[in-house]
Coordinates of C-alpha atoms and ligand atoms in Angstrom, one line a residue:
X51 CA 98.6 89.3 97.2
X52 CA 101.4 89.2 95.0
X53 CA 100.5 92.3 92.9
X54 CA 99.8 96.2 94.0
X55 CA 96.6 96.9 94.6
X56 CA 95.7 99.9 92.2
X57 CA 94.2 103.1 93.6
X58 CA 92.1 103.3 90.7
X59 CA 91.8 101.1 87.9
X60 CA 90.9 102.6 84.3
X61 CA 91.7 99.3 82.5
X62 CA 89.3 97.3 84.6
X63 CA 86.5 99.9 84.1
X64 CA 87.2 99.6 80.4
X65 CA 87.0 95.7 80.2
X66 CA 83.8 96.3 82.4
X67 CA 82.1 98.7 79.8
X68 CA 84.0 97.4 76.8
X69 CA 80.8 97.2 74.5
X70 CA 79.1 100.0 75.1
X71 CA 82.7 102.3 75.2
X72 CA 83.7 100.9 71.9
X73 CA 80.5 101.6 70.3
X74 CA 80.4 105.3 71.6
X75 CA 84.0 105.1 69.9
X76 CA 83.1 103.8 66.6
X77 CA 80.2 105.9 66.3
X78 CA 82.1 109.0 67.1
X79 CA 84.7 108.1 64.6
X80 CA 82.7 107.0 62.0
X81 CA 80.9 110.4 61.9
X82 CA 83.5 112.2 62.6
X83 CA 81.8 114.2 65.1
X84 CA 84.5 115.5 67.1
X85 CA 83.8 119.1 67.9
X86 CA 80.5 120.1 69.5
X87 CA 77.9 117.7 68.4
X88 CA 75.0 115.7 69.6
X89 CA 77.6 113.3 72.2
X90 CA 78.4 116.8 74.0
X91 CA 74.8 117.8 74.1
X92 CA 73.3 114.4 75.3
X93 CA 76.1 114.2 77.9
X94 CA 75.1 118.0 79.1
X95 CA 71.7 117.1 79.1
X96 CA 72.0 113.5 81.3
X97 CA 74.3 115.4 83.6
X98 CA 72.0 118.3 84.4
X99 CA 69.2 115.9 84.8
X100 CA 71.5 113.9 87.1
X101 CA 72.5 116.8 89.2
X102 CA 69.0 118.6 89.0
X103 CA 69.8 121.8 87.3
X104 CA 68.3 123.3 83.8
X105 CA 71.6 123.5 82.1
X106 CA 75.5 121.7 82.3
X107 CA 77.9 123.0 79.9
X108 CA 80.9 120.5 79.4
X109 CA 84.3 122.2 79.7
X110 CA 87.9 120.7 79.3
X111 CA 88.5 120.7 83.0
X112 CA 87.3 121.5 86.9
X113 CA 89.4 124.3 86.8
X114 CA 87.8 125.7 83.8
X115 CA 84.5 125.4 85.6
X116 CA 86.0 127.2 88.4
X117 CA 87.4 129.6 86.4
X118 CA 84.2 130.1 83.9
X119 CA 82.2 130.7 86.6
X120 CA 83.9 133.5 88.3
X121 CA 84.0 135.2 85.1
X122 CA 80.4 134.7 84.5
X123 CA 79.8 136.4 87.9
X124 CA 82.1 139.5 87.1
X125 CA 84.6 138.7 89.5
X126 CA 87.6 140.9 89.3
X127 CA 90.7 142.7 90.7
X128 CA 89.7 144.0 94.0
X129 CA 86.9 141.2 95.1
X130 CA 87.7 138.7 97.9
X131 CA 86.6 135.3 97.4
X132 CA 86.6 132.8 100.2
X133 CA 88.1 129.4 99.6
X134 CA 89.4 126.6 101.9
X135 CA 92.7 126.1 103.0
X136 CA 92.3 122.5 102.7
X137 CA 91.6 121.5 98.8
X138 CA 93.2 120.9 95.7
X139 CA 95.0 124.1 94.5
X140 CA 93.0 124.5 91.4
X141 CA 89.9 126.0 93.4
X142 CA 92.5 129.0 94.4
X143 CA 94.1 129.4 91.2
X144 CA 91.0 129.7 89.6
X145 CA 90.4 133.0 92.3
X146 CA 93.7 134.4 91.6
X147 CA 93.3 133.7 87.7
X148 CA 90.6 136.0 87.5
X149 CA 92.4 139.1 89.5
X150 CA 90.7 138.5 92.8
X151 CA 92.1 137.6 96.2
X152 CA 91.4 134.4 97.8
X153 CA 90.9 134.4 101.5
X154 CA 91.8 131.2 103.0
X155 CA 89.5 129.6 106.0
X156 CA 90.2 126.4 107.8
X157 CA 88.3 123.3 107.4
X158 CA 86.9 120.9 110.1
X159 CA 87.2 116.8 111.0
X160 CA 85.2 116.3 107.7
X161 CA 88.0 118.2 105.7
X162 CA 85.4 120.8 104.6
X163 CA 84.9 124.2 105.2
X164 CA 84.4 125.4 108.9
X165 CA 81.1 127.4 108.7
X166 CA 81.9 129.1 112.0
X167 CA 84.9 130.9 110.4
X168 CA 83.5 132.2 107.6
X169 CA 81.8 135.0 109.0
X170 CA 85.3 136.2 110.5
X171 CA 86.8 137.1 107.0
X172 CA 83.5 138.5 105.7
X173 CA 83.9 142.4 104.4
X174 CA 82.7 144.7 101.7
X175 CA 85.2 143.3 99.2
X176 CA 83.9 139.6 99.7
X177 CA 81.9 138.5 96.7
X178 CA 81.9 135.0 96.4
X179 CA 82.4 131.7 99.0
X180 CA 83.4 128.6 97.1
X181 CA 82.7 125.5 99.4
X182 CA 84.8 122.5 98.4
X183 CA 82.7 119.2 98.5
X184 CA 85.8 116.8 99.2
X185 CA 85.9 113.1 98.6
X186 CA 82.0 112.7 98.1
X187 CA 81.0 114.5 101.5
X188 CA 79.3 117.5 100.9
X189 CA 80.3 121.2 102.8
X190 CA 77.2 122.1 105.2
X191 CA 75.3 123.8 102.3
X192 CA 72.2 124.9 104.3
X193 CA 74.3 126.8 106.7
X194 CA 76.4 128.1 104.0
X195 CA 73.5 129.3 101.9
X196 CA 72.2 130.9 105.0
X197 CA 75.7 133.4 105.4
X198 CA 75.5 133.9 101.6
X199 CA 72.0 135.5 101.8
X200 CA 72.7 137.3 105.0
X201 CA 75.7 138.9 103.5
X202 CA 74.4 138.9 99.6
X203 CA 77.3 136.8 98.1
X204 CA 77.5 134.3 95.4
X205 CA 78.1 130.6 95.9
X206 CA 80.5 128.5 93.6
X207 CA 80.2 124.9 94.4
X208 CA 83.5 123.5 93.8
X209 CA 81.9 119.8 93.5
X210 CA 84.5 118.4 91.5
X211 CA 84.9 115.4 94.1
X212 CA 81.2 114.9 94.8
X213 CA 79.2 114.2 91.7
X214 CA 76.2 112.4 93.2
X215 CA 76.7 113.3 96.9
X216 CA 73.4 115.6 98.6
X217 CA 72.0 116.8 101.2
X218 CA 67.7 116.6 101.9
X219 CA 68.0 115.2 98.0
X220 CA 69.4 118.3 96.8
X221 CA 72.6 117.3 94.9
X222 CA 76.1 118.8 94.9
X223 CA 76.2 121.4 92.2
X224 CA 72.3 122.2 92.6
X225 CA 72.6 124.6 95.3
X226 CA 74.9 127.2 94.2
X227 CA 75.1 130.2 91.4
X228 CA 77.1 127.1 89.9
X229 CA 78.5 123.9 90.4
X230 CA 82.1 122.7 89.3
X231 CA 82.8 119.3 88.2
X232 CA 85.8 117.5 87.1
X233 CA 86.2 114.3 85.2
X234 CA 89.9 113.7 85.5
X235 CA 90.2 109.9 85.4
X236 CA 90.7 109.6 89.2
X237 CA 87.1 111.3 89.7
X238 CA 84.2 109.5 90.7
X239 CA 83.0 110.2 86.9
X240 CA 86.4 109.6 85.6
X241 CA 87.1 110.1 81.6
X242 CA 89.7 109.3 79.6
X243 CA 91.4 112.2 80.2
X244 CA 90.9 116.0 81.1
X245 CA 87.2 117.1 81.4
X246 CA 84.8 119.2 83.5
X247 CA 81.4 121.1 83.4
X248 CA 79.3 123.9 85.1
X249 CA 75.9 122.9 86.3
X250 CA 73.5 126.1 86.9
X251 CA 70.1 127.3 86.5
X252 CA 71.1 130.6 85.3
X253 CA 70.4 130.8 81.7
X254 CA 72.7 133.6 81.5
X255 CA 75.7 132.1 83.0
X256 CA 74.8 128.9 80.7
X257 CA 74.9 131.0 77.5
X258 CA 78.4 133.0 78.8
X259 CA 80.0 129.8 79.6
X260 CA 79.2 128.2 76.2
X261 CA 80.5 131.2 74.4
X262 CA 83.3 131.7 76.4
X263 CA 84.7 128.2 76.1
X264 CA 84.7 128.6 72.4
X265 CA 86.5 131.8 72.4
X266 CA 83.8 134.0 72.9
X267 CA 81.8 133.1 69.6
X268 CA 78.2 132.4 69.6
X269 CA 78.1 129.3 67.5
X270 CA 74.7 130.0 65.9
X271 CA 75.5 133.6 64.9
X272 CA 79.3 133.8 64.6
X273 CA 79.2 137.0 66.7
X274 CA 81.9 137.2 69.4
X275 CA 80.8 138.1 72.7
X276 CA 84.3 138.9 74.5
X277 CA 87.5 137.6 74.9
X278 CA 87.1 133.7 75.7
X279 CA 89.1 130.4 75.9
X280 CA 89.8 127.2 74.1
X281 CA 88.2 124.8 77.0
X282 CA 85.3 123.1 75.5
X283 CA 84.7 119.2 76.4
X284 CA 85.7 116.8 73.6
X285 CA 82.6 115.5 71.7
X286 CA 84.7 112.0 71.9
X287 CA 85.1 112.6 75.9
X288 CA 81.4 113.2 76.2
X289 CA 80.3 110.0 74.6
X290 CA 82.8 108.3 76.7
X291 CA 81.3 110.2 79.8
X292 CA 77.5 109.6 78.8
X293 CA 78.3 106.1 78.9
X294 CA 80.0 106.1 82.5
X295 CA 77.2 108.2 83.5
X296 CA 75.1 105.6 83.2
X297 CA 76.7 103.4 85.8
X298 CA 77.3 105.8 87.9
X299 CA 74.4 104.8 90.3
X300 CA 75.6 101.3 90.7
X301 CA 79.2 102.6 91.3
X302 CA 78.1 104.4 94.2
X303 CA 76.3 101.6 95.7
X304 CA 79.2 100.0 95.6
X305 CA 81.6 102.1 97.0
X306 CA 79.0 102.6 99.8
X307 CA 79.3 98.9 100.4
X308 CA 83.0 99.1 100.5
X309 CA 82.8 101.8 103.0
X310 CA 80.6 99.9 105.1
X311 CA 83.4 97.1 105.2
X312 CA 86.3 99.6 106.0
X313 CA 84.5 100.9 108.8
X314 CA 83.1 97.5 110.1
X315 CA 86.5 96.1 110.2
X316 CA 88.4 99.1 111.2
X317 CA 86.5 101.1 113.8
X318 CA 88.1 99.6 116.7
X319 CA 91.7 101.3 115.8
X320 CA 91.6 104.5 118.3
X321 CA 94.6 105.9 116.0
X322 CA 92.3 105.9 112.8
X323 CA 89.9 108.9 112.3
X324 CA 87.6 107.3 109.6
X325 CA 85.0 109.2 107.3
X326 CA 81.9 108.8 108.6
X327 CA 79.9 111.9 110.0
X328 CA 76.6 112.3 111.5
X329 CA 74.8 115.1 109.7
X330 CA 71.2 114.0 108.8
X331 CA 70.3 114.0 105.5
X332 CA 73.6 114.0 104.1
X333 CA 74.6 111.2 101.8
X334 CA 78.4 110.4 101.4
X335 CA 79.6 108.8 97.7
X336 CA 82.8 108.3 98.8
X337 CA 84.4 109.1 95.9
X338 CA 87.4 108.7 98.2
X339 CA 87.9 107.1 101.6
X340 CA 89.8 109.4 103.2
X341 CA 90.9 108.7 106.5
X342 CA 93.1 110.0 109.3
X343 CA 95.7 108.0 110.7
X344 CA 97.9 109.6 113.9
X345 CA 101.0 108.0 112.3
X346 CA 100.8 109.6 109.3
X347 CA 103.5 108.8 106.8
X348 CA 104.8 106.0 108.6
X349 CA 101.2 104.4 108.3
X350 CA 100.8 105.4 104.3
X351 CA 104.5 104.0 103.5
X352 CA 103.7 101.0 105.3
X353 CA 100.8 100.4 102.9
X354 CA 102.5 101.5 99.8
X355 CA 105.1 99.0 100.9
X356 CA 102.9 96.3 101.1
X357 CA 101.4 96.5 97.7
X358 CA 98.5 98.9 98.6
X359 CA 98.4 102.1 96.3
X360 CA 97.1 105.0 98.9
X361 CA 96.9 108.9 98.2
X362 CA 98.0 111.3 100.7
X363 CA 96.5 114.5 99.6
X364 CA 98.1 116.7 100.5
X365 CA 101.2 116.0 102.5
X366 CA 102.1 120.2 102.2
X367 CA 99.0 122.3 102.2
X368 CA 99.1 124.4 98.7
X369 CA 99.4 127.7 100.9
X370 CA 102.8 126.4 102.1
X371 CA 104.2 127.0 98.5
X372 CA 106.0 129.9 98.3
X373 CA 105.7 130.7 94.6
X374 CA 102.0 130.9 95.4
X375 CA 102.2 133.9 97.4
X376 CA 99.2 133.4 99.6
X377 CA 98.7 134.4 103.1
X378 CA 98.6 131.9 105.8
X379 CA 96.8 132.7 108.7
X380 CA 97.5 129.8 110.6
X381 CA 95.2 126.8 109.8
X382 CA 95.5 124.2 112.6
X383 CA 93.0 122.0 111.1
X384 CA 94.4 121.7 107.7
X385 CA 97.8 121.1 109.2
X386 CA 96.7 118.1 110.9
X387 CA 94.9 117.0 108.2
X388 CA 98.1 117.5 106.4
X389 CA 100.4 114.9 108.6
X390 CA 97.8 112.3 109.1
X391 CA 95.7 112.1 105.6
X392 CA 95.8 108.7 103.9
X393 CA 92.8 107.8 101.4
X394 CA 92.7 104.0 101.1
X395 CA 91.8 102.7 97.4
X396 CA 88.2 102.8 96.6
X397 CA 86.5 101.9 93.3
X398 CA 83.8 100.0 92.1
X399 CA 86.3 97.6 90.5
X400 CA 88.3 96.6 93.9
X401 CA 87.3 92.9 94.4
X402 CA 86.5 91.7 97.8
X403 CA 90.0 89.6 98.3
X404 CA 91.6 93.2 97.8
X405 CA 89.4 94.8 100.3
X406 CA 90.0 91.7 102.7
X407 CA 93.9 92.1 101.7
X408 CA 93.7 96.0 102.6
X409 CA 92.1 95.9 105.5
X410 CA 94.5 93.0 106.8
X411 CA 97.3 95.1 105.9
X412 CA 95.8 98.1 107.8
X413 CA 95.4 96.2 111.1
X414 CA 98.8 94.5 110.5
X415 CA 100.4 97.8 110.7
X416 CA 98.7 98.5 114.1
X417 CA 99.6 95.1 115.7
X418 CA 103.1 95.8 115.4
Ligands
PLP795 C1 88.3 119.6 95.1 C2 89.1 120.0 93.2 N1 89.0 121.2 92.7 C3 89.2 121.3 91.4 C4 89.8 120.4 90.5 C5 90.4 120.7 89.4 O1 89.7 120.0 88.4 P1 90.4 119.6 87.2 O2 91.8 118.6 87.4 O3 89.7 118.9 86.3 O4 91.2 121.0 86.7 C6 90.0 119.4 91.4 C7 90.4 117.8 90.6 O5 91.5 117.7 90.2 C8 89.4 118.9 92.7 O6 89.8 117.8 93.3

């Protein structure tokens, strides 16, 4: 294998779906339908159906989905919001940017929030829990819903990495007050640039998000309902995402096959912790195949140097970045993950030969 195996391959996706994507492009361009048009409505309706919510609201990013969710719930200065210590920084930044205080909680072996540690940090100021479903595997939502109910808290699901995953048939993004999705190109439903969405059953939240994504304006009456933002999903982006959403089920099927091949071929290596967990009724869609290697950077560097493009999110946890001014209460699991984490290539477009090569390279590292 002389060429580098890419972590994701947008150009291969384009070749595969060229006919449908080109048709979507020509339709949008020839009609000149750029802002808030039929393609956006169509994508929103298909996304809501897919997730199982009444509404989906297309936005410019996953960050916007988190940010507008918190604003819709009235979260403000003086409020506390529980977030995992191991996540992408945007989960936490959305909290800070509405003026509230993020309270970090460590994660468990499956990279998601440790439900046993949530109640330790709940107090009178706590208003929201943001469980993050990382890599295609959901946080323990039945347990988190129980905690939220007991303490009268809102749930905003950060499902940016887990479109399509579910527990007991209920999809990520359909459990909380809102679900937040990202269509950044590396995501399981990756767009051609930034994109995001809120899913919800709450009509008032849907109305709020539709107005606030368009500077607070009600598009039908022209009335402004508050100082909003410019964070509407582009109609062209929605047209592309609508095409790709149709192919998501087959992409998930292929990901599961690849994950099973990784498991079968690597499970005997004691220094690797593979992302396969026992929790009944939970469906992993493997946006990422994120494992842990006791050899940390030595392992990930070896793969990189041998032509396998991997991702190591995150060697430095976000709360360790001084200028973010966050309180580090000590999160041992997050820190162990930060030393050991490594995501292998995982996409519909990976060929069987490439998967063989990745497995061979991992095994070669452990044979040295
Ligand atoms: C867990 C998580 N939360 C939030 C985000 C933010 O999404 P975006 O990059 O679309 O703003 C991402 C993606 O980057 C993410 O992975």
